[in-house]
Coordinates of C-alpha atoms in Angstrom, one line a residue:
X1 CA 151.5 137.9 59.5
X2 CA 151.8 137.7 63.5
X3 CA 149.0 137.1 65.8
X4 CA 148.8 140.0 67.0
X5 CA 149.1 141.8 64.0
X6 CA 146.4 140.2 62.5
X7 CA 143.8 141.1 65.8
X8 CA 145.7 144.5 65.6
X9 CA 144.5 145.3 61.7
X10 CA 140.9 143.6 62.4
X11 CA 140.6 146.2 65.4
X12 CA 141.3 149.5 62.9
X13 CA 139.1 148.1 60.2
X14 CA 135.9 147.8 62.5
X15 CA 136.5 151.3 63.7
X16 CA 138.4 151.4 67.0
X17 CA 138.9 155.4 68.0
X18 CA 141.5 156.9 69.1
X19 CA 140.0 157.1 73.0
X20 CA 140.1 153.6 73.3
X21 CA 136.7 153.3 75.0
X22 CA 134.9 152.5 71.9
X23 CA 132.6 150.0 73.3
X24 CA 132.6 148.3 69.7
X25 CA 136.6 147.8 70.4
X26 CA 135.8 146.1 73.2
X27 CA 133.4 143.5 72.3
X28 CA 135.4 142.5 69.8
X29 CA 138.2 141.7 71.9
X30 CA 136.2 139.7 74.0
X31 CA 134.5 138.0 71.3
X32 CA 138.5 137.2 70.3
X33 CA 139.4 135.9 73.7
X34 CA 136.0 134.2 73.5
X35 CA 137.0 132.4 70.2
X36 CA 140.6 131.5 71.0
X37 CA 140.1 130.5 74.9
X38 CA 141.0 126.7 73.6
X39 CA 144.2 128.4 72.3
X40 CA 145.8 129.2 75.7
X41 CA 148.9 131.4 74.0
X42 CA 146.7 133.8 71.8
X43 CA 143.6 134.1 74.4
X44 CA 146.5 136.0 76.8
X45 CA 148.0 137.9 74.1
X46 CA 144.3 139.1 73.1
X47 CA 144.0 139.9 77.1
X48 CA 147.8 142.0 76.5
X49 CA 145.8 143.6 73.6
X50 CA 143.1 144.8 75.6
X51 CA 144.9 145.8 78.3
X52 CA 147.6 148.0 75.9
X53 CA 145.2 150.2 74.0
X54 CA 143.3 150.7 77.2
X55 CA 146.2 152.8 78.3
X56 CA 147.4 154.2 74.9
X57 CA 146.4 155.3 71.5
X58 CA 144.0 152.5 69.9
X59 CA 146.6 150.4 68.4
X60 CA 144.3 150.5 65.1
X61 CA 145.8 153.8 64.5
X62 CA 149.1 152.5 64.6
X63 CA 149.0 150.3 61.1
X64 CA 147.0 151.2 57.3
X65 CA 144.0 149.7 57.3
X66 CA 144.8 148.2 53.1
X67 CA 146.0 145.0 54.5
X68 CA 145.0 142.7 51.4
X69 CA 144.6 144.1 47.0
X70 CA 141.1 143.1 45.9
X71 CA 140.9 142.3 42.5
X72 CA 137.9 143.1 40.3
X73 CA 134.6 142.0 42.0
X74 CA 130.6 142.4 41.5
X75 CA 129.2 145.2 43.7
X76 CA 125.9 145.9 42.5
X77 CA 123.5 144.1 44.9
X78 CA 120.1 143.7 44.4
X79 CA 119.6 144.6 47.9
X80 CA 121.2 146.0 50.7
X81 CA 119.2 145.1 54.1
X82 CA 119.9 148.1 56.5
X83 CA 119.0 148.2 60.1
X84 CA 121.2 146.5 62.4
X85 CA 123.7 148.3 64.3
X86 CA 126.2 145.9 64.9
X87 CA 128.1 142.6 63.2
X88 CA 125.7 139.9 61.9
X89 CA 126.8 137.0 62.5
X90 CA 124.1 134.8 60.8
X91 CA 121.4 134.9 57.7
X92 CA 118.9 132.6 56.0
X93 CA 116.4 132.5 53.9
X94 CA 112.6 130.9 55.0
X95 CA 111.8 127.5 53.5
X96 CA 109.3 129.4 51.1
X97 CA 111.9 131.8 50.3
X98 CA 110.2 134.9 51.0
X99 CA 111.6 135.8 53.6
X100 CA 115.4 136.5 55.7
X101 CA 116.3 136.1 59.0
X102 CA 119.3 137.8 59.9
X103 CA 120.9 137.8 63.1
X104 CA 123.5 140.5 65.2
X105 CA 125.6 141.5 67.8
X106 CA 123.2 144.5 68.2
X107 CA 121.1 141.7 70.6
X108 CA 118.3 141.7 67.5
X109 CA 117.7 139.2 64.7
X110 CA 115.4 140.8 62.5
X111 CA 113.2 139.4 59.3
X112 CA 113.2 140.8 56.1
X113 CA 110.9 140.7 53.0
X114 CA 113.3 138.7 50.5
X115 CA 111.7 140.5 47.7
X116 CA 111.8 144.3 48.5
X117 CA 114.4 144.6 51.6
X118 CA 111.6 145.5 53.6
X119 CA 112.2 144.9 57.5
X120 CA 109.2 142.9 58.4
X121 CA 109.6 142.6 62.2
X122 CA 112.7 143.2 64.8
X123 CA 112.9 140.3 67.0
X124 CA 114.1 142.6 70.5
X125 CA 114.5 140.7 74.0
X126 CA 117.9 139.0 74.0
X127 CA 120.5 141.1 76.2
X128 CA 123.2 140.2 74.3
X129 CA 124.4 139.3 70.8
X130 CA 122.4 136.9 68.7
X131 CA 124.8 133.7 67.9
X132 CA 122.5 131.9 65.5
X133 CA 119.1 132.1 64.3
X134 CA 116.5 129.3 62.5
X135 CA 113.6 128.7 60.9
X136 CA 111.5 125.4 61.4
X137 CA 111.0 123.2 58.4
X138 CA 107.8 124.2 57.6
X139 CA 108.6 128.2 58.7
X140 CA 105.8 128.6 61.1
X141 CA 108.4 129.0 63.8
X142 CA 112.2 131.1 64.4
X143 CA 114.6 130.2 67.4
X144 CA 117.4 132.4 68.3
X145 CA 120.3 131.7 70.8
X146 CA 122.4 134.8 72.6
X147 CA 125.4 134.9 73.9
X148 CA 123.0 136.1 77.1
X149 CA 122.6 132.3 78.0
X150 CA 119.1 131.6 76.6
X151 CA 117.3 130.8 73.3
X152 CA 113.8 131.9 72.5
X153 CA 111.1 130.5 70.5
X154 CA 109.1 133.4 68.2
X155 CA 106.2 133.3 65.9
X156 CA 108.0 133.5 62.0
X157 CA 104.6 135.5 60.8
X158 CA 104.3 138.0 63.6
X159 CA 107.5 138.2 65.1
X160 CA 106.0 137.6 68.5
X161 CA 108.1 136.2 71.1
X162 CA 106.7 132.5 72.2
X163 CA 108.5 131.5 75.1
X164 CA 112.2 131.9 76.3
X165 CA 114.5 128.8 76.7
X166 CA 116.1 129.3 79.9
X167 CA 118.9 126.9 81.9
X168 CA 122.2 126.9 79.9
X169 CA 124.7 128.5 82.6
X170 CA 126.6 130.3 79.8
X171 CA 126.6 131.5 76.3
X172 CA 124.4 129.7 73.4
X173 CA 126.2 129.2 70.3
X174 CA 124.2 126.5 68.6
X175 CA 121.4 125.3 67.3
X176 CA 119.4 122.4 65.0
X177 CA 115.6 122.3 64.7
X178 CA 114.4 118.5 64.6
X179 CA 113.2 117.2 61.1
X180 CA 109.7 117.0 62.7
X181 CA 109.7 120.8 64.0
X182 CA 108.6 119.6 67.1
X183 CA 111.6 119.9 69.1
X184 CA 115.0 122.7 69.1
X185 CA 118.2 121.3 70.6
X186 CA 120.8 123.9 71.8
X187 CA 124.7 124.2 72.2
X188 CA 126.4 126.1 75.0
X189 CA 129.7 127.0 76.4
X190 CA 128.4 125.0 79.7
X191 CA 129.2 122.4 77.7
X192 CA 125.7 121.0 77.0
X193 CA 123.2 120.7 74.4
X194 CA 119.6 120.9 75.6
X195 CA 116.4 119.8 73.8
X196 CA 113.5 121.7 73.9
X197 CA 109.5 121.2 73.1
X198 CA 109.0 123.9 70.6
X199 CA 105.3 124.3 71.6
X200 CA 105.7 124.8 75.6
X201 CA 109.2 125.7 75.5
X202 CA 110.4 123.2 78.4
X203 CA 113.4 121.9 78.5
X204 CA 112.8 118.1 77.3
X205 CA 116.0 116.9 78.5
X206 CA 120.0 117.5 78.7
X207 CA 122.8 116.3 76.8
X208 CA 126.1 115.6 79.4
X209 CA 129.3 114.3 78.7
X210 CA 130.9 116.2 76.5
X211 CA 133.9 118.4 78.7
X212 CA 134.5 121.8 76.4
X213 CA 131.9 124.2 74.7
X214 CA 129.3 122.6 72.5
X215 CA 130.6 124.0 68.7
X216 CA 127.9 122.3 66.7
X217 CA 124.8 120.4 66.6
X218 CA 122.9 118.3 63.5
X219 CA 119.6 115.8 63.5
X220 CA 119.5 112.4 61.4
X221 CA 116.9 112.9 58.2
X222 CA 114.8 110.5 60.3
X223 CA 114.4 112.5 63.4
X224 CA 116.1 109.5 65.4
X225 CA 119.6 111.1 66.5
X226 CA 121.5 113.8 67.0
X227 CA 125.2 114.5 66.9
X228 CA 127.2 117.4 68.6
X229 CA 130.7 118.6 68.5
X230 CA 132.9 119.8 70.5
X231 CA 136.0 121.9 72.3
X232 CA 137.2 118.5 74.1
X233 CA 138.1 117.2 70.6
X234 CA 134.7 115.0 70.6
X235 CA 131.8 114.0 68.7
X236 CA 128.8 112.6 70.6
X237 CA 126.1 110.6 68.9
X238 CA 123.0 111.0 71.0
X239 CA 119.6 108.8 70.9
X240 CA 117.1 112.3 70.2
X241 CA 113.7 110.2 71.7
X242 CA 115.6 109.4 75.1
X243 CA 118.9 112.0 75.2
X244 CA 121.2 108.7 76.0
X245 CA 124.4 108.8 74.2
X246 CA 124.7 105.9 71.6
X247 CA 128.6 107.1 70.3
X248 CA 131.7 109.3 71.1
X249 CA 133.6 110.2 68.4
X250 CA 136.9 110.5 69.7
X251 CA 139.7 110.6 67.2
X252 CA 140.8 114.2 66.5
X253 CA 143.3 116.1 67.8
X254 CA 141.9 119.3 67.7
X255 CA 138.5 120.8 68.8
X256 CA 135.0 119.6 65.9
X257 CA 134.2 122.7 65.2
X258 CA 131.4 121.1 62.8
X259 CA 129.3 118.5 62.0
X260 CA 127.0 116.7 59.8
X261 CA 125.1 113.3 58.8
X262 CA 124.6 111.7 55.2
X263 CA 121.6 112.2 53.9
X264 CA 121.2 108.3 54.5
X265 CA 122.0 108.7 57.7
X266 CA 124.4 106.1 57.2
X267 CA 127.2 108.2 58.5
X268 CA 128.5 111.3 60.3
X269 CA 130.8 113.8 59.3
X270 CA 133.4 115.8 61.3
X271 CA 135.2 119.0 61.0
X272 CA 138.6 119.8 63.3
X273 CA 140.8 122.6 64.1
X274 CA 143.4 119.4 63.7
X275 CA 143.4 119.9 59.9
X276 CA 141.1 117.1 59.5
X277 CA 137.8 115.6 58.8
X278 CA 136.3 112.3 59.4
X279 CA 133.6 110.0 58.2
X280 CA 131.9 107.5 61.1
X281 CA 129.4 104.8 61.0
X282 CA 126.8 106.9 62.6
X283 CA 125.0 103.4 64.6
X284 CA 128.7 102.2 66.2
X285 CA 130.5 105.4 65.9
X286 CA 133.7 103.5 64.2
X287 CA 135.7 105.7 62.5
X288 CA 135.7 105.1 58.4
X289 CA 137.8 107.6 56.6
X290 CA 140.0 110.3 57.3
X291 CA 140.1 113.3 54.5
X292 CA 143.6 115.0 55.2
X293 CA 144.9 117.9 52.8
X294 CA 143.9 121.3 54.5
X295 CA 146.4 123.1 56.1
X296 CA 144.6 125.0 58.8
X297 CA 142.0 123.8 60.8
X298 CA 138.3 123.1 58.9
X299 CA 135.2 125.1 60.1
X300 CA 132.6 123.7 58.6
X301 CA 131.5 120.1 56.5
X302 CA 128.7 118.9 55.0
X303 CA 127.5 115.9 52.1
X304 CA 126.3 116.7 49.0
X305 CA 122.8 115.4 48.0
X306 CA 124.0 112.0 47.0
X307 CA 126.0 111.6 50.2
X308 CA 128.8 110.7 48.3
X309 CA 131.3 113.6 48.4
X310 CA 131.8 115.8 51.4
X311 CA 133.0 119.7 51.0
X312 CA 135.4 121.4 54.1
X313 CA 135.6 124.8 54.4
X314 CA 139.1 125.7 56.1
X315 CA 140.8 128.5 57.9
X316 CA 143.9 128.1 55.3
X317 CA 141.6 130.2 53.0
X318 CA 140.1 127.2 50.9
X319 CA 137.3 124.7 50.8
X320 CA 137.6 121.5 49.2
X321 CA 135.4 118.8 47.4
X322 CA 136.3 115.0 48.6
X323 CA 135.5 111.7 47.4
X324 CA 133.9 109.6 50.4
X325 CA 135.3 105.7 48.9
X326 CA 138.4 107.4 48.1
X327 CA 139.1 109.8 50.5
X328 CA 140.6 111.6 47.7
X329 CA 140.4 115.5 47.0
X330 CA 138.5 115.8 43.5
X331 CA 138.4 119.9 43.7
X332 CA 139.9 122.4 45.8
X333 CA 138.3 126.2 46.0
X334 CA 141.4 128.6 46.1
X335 CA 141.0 132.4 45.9
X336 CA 139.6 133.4 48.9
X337 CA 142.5 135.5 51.0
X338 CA 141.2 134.9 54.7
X339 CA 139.5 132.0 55.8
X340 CA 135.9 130.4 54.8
X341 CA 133.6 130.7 57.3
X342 CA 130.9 129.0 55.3
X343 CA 129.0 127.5 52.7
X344 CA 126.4 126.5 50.8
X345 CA 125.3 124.2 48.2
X346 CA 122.8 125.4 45.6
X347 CA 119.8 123.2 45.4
X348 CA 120.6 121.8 42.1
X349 CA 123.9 121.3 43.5
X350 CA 126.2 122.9 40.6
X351 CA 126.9 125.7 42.9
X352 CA 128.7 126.4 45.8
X353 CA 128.8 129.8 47.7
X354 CA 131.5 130.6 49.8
X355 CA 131.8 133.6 52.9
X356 CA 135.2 134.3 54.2
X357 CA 136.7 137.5 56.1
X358 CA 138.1 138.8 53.2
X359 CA 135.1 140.8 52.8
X360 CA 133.9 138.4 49.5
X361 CA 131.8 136.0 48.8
X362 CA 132.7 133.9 46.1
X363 CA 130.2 131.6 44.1
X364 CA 132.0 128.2 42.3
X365 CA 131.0 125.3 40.5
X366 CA 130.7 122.7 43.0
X367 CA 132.5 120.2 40.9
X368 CA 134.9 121.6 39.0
X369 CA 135.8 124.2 41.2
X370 CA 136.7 126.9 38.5
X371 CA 135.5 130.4 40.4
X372 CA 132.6 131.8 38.6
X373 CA 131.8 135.2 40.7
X374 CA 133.1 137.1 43.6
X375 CA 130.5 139.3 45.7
X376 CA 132.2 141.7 47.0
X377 CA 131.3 145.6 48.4
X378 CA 130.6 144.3 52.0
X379 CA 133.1 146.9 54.3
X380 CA 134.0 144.2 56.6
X381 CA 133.7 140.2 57.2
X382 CA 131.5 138.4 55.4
X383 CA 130.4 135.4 58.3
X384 CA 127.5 133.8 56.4
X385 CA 125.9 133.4 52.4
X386 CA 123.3 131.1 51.4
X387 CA 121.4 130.7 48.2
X388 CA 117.5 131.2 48.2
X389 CA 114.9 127.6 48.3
X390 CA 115.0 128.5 44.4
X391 CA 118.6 128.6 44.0
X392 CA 117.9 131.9 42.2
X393 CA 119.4 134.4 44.6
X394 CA 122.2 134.6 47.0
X395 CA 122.5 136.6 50.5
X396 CA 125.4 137.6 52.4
X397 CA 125.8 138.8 55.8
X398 CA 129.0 140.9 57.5
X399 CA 130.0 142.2 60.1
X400 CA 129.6 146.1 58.1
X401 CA 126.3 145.3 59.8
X402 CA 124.5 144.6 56.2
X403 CA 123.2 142.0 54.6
X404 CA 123.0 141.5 50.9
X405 CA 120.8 140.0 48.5
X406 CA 122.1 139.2 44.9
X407 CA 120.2 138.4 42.3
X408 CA 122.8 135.6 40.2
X409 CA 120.8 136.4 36.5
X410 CA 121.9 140.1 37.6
X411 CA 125.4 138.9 38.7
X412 CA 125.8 136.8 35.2
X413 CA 124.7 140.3 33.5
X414 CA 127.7 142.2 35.1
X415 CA 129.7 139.4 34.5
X416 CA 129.7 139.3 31.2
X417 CA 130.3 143.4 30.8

């Protein structure tokens, strides 16, 4: 399927109308040409896009809107959170598990009682869409960070806004709370990450160097480092006490769109839209191992509890299971029929829940990789699933504007019917 086809279907199945002002339309393109501005070619053609149904019929009209046959899939949520307006782009569970934070394009993120679907609070301030949202470690505390710029600090129990983290120069993408709770460090298109003092809010210092959009950020276990990736087709290791940059990470050919150290942190792991990922020595930044066998770039990594295998979720529709000595793939995760955004292990780590924009969720053994259930009935994208603190529940979030909370004794049950 072309390029343009692709952005062309994705328009009519979010809803564009036949006036072509629907301002839905248009924040989607944007968000496209957003997405792809490292990709020179398809940023203009999105531009061409927007320009073309600006003057003619929505070009979503123009096209069915069946673009891929579902098989069977599980429907039957436990619970369907209702309430935002627009995509969500993000949700999670608290670390007690009674609670969700989701967060939207609306400009919300909201928080949910994980038991009854209950909206607890609506977190309202941000002037634009909600990028990411997170707890602290020990739940007393949410940040948020918009595409307006800033992030903002809010009280988990209350949903009282705390202070606003002001002095990125463009969109905030990214964020990672410190082990300690006592610091938030953010990722922006200005290309820097800023670290923040979660009980005044100031801006503790700035991370420079990197030259594209900061993608993603991750803390060391101890507290010690961070670690950011990048558009300019970088990793920087950073000291997290001082801000001075220990490592760069410099290897890849494509932008890290993800990263991630060993729960020894021993080592770092990166994800790029070169097809790749790589393990470092997180102290001298050499590189160690290359894992090679995706074909489309990767978009997200992370080490299972022993820190001996590493899963990739890719673009070419699969995730994969790797063997850090080896560098060889021990399971690959094939079903999904777009990409996979994310993923999640469970706590036991048996089970690994994948979200993808085929509108499913799909739930595997983590070491086998046989497919045990799909979660389907979400209308459009599914960007995010997680598995509760307990490993006993699952929630998705799309960009129908839902989230969903599945119970996985429920899911066995239909199952087995």
């Amino acid at each position: 399927m072309s390029f343009t086809i692709e952005i062309i279907l994705s328009l009519k199945i979010h809803g564009c109308r036949e006036n072509g002002n629907n301002s839905h339309c248009w924040q989607r393109l944007h968000r496209y040409r957003c997405f792809y501005a490292h990709q020179p070619g398809r940023h203009q053609r999105v531009h061409k896009i927007k320009r073309w149904i600006g003057s003619v019929v929505c070009a979503s009209f123009l096209l069915p809107t069946q673009v891929y046959a579902e098989g069977s899939e599980l429907t039957e949520p436990k619970l369907t959170l209702k309430g935002h307006t627009s995509d969500l782009w993000s949700a999670v569970y608290s670390p007690d598990g009674k609670v969700i934070l989701t967060g939207s394009s609306d400009k919300t993120a909201r928080i949910w009682d994980a038991a009854s679907g209950t909206e607890i609070a609506t977190l309202s301030g941000h002037t634009e869409g909600v990028r990411n949202a997170a707890f602290s470690l020990d739940g007393s505390r949410i940040v948020t960070v918009s595409r307006d710029g800033t992030g903002r600090i809010w009280d988990a129990a209350t949903g009282r806004e705390i202070a606003v983290l002001s002095g990125h120069e463009s969109m905030v993408e990214a964020l990672a709370f410190s082990p300690s709770g006592k610091h938030v460090t953010t990722g922006s298109i200005d290309m820097t990450a800023r670290v923040w003092d979660i009980a005044t809010g100031q801006q503790v210092f700035k991370l420079s160097g990197h030259e594209g959009s900061v993608t993603d950020i991750a803390y060391s276990r101890d507290g010690n480092r961070i670690v950011t990736g990048s558009q300019d087709r970088t990793a920087k290791i950073w000291d997290a006490m001082t801000g001075a940059e220990i490592a760069t990470l410099s290897t890849h050919g494509g932008m890290v769109a993800s990263v991630a150290f060993s729960p020894d942190d021993a080592k770092v792991v990166t994800g790029s839209s070169d097809k790749s990922a790589r393990i470092w020595d997180a102290s001298s930044g050499t590189l160690l191992t290359e894992l090679k066998g995706h074909q489309r770039g990767i978009l997200r990594v992370m080490f299972d509890a022993k820190g001996e295998r590493i899963y990739t979720a890719s673009s070419d529709k699969t995730a994969r299971l790797w063997d850090i000595k080896s560098a060889a793939t021990l399971a690959t995760f094939s079903g999904h029929r777009r990409y996979v955004m994310r993923m999640s292990l469970s706590p036991d780590g048996s089970q690994l829940v994948t979200s993808s924009h085929d509108k499913t969720a799909r739930i595997w053994d983590a070491n086998s990789g046989a497919l045990l259930y799909t979660l389907g009935g979400h209308l459009m994208e599914v960007e995010d699933a997680e598995f509760s603190p307990d490993g006993s529940h699952v929630v998705t979030a799309s960009y129908d504007g839902h989230a969903r909370v599945w119970d996985l004794a429920a899911v066995a049950g239909q199952a087995s019917k």
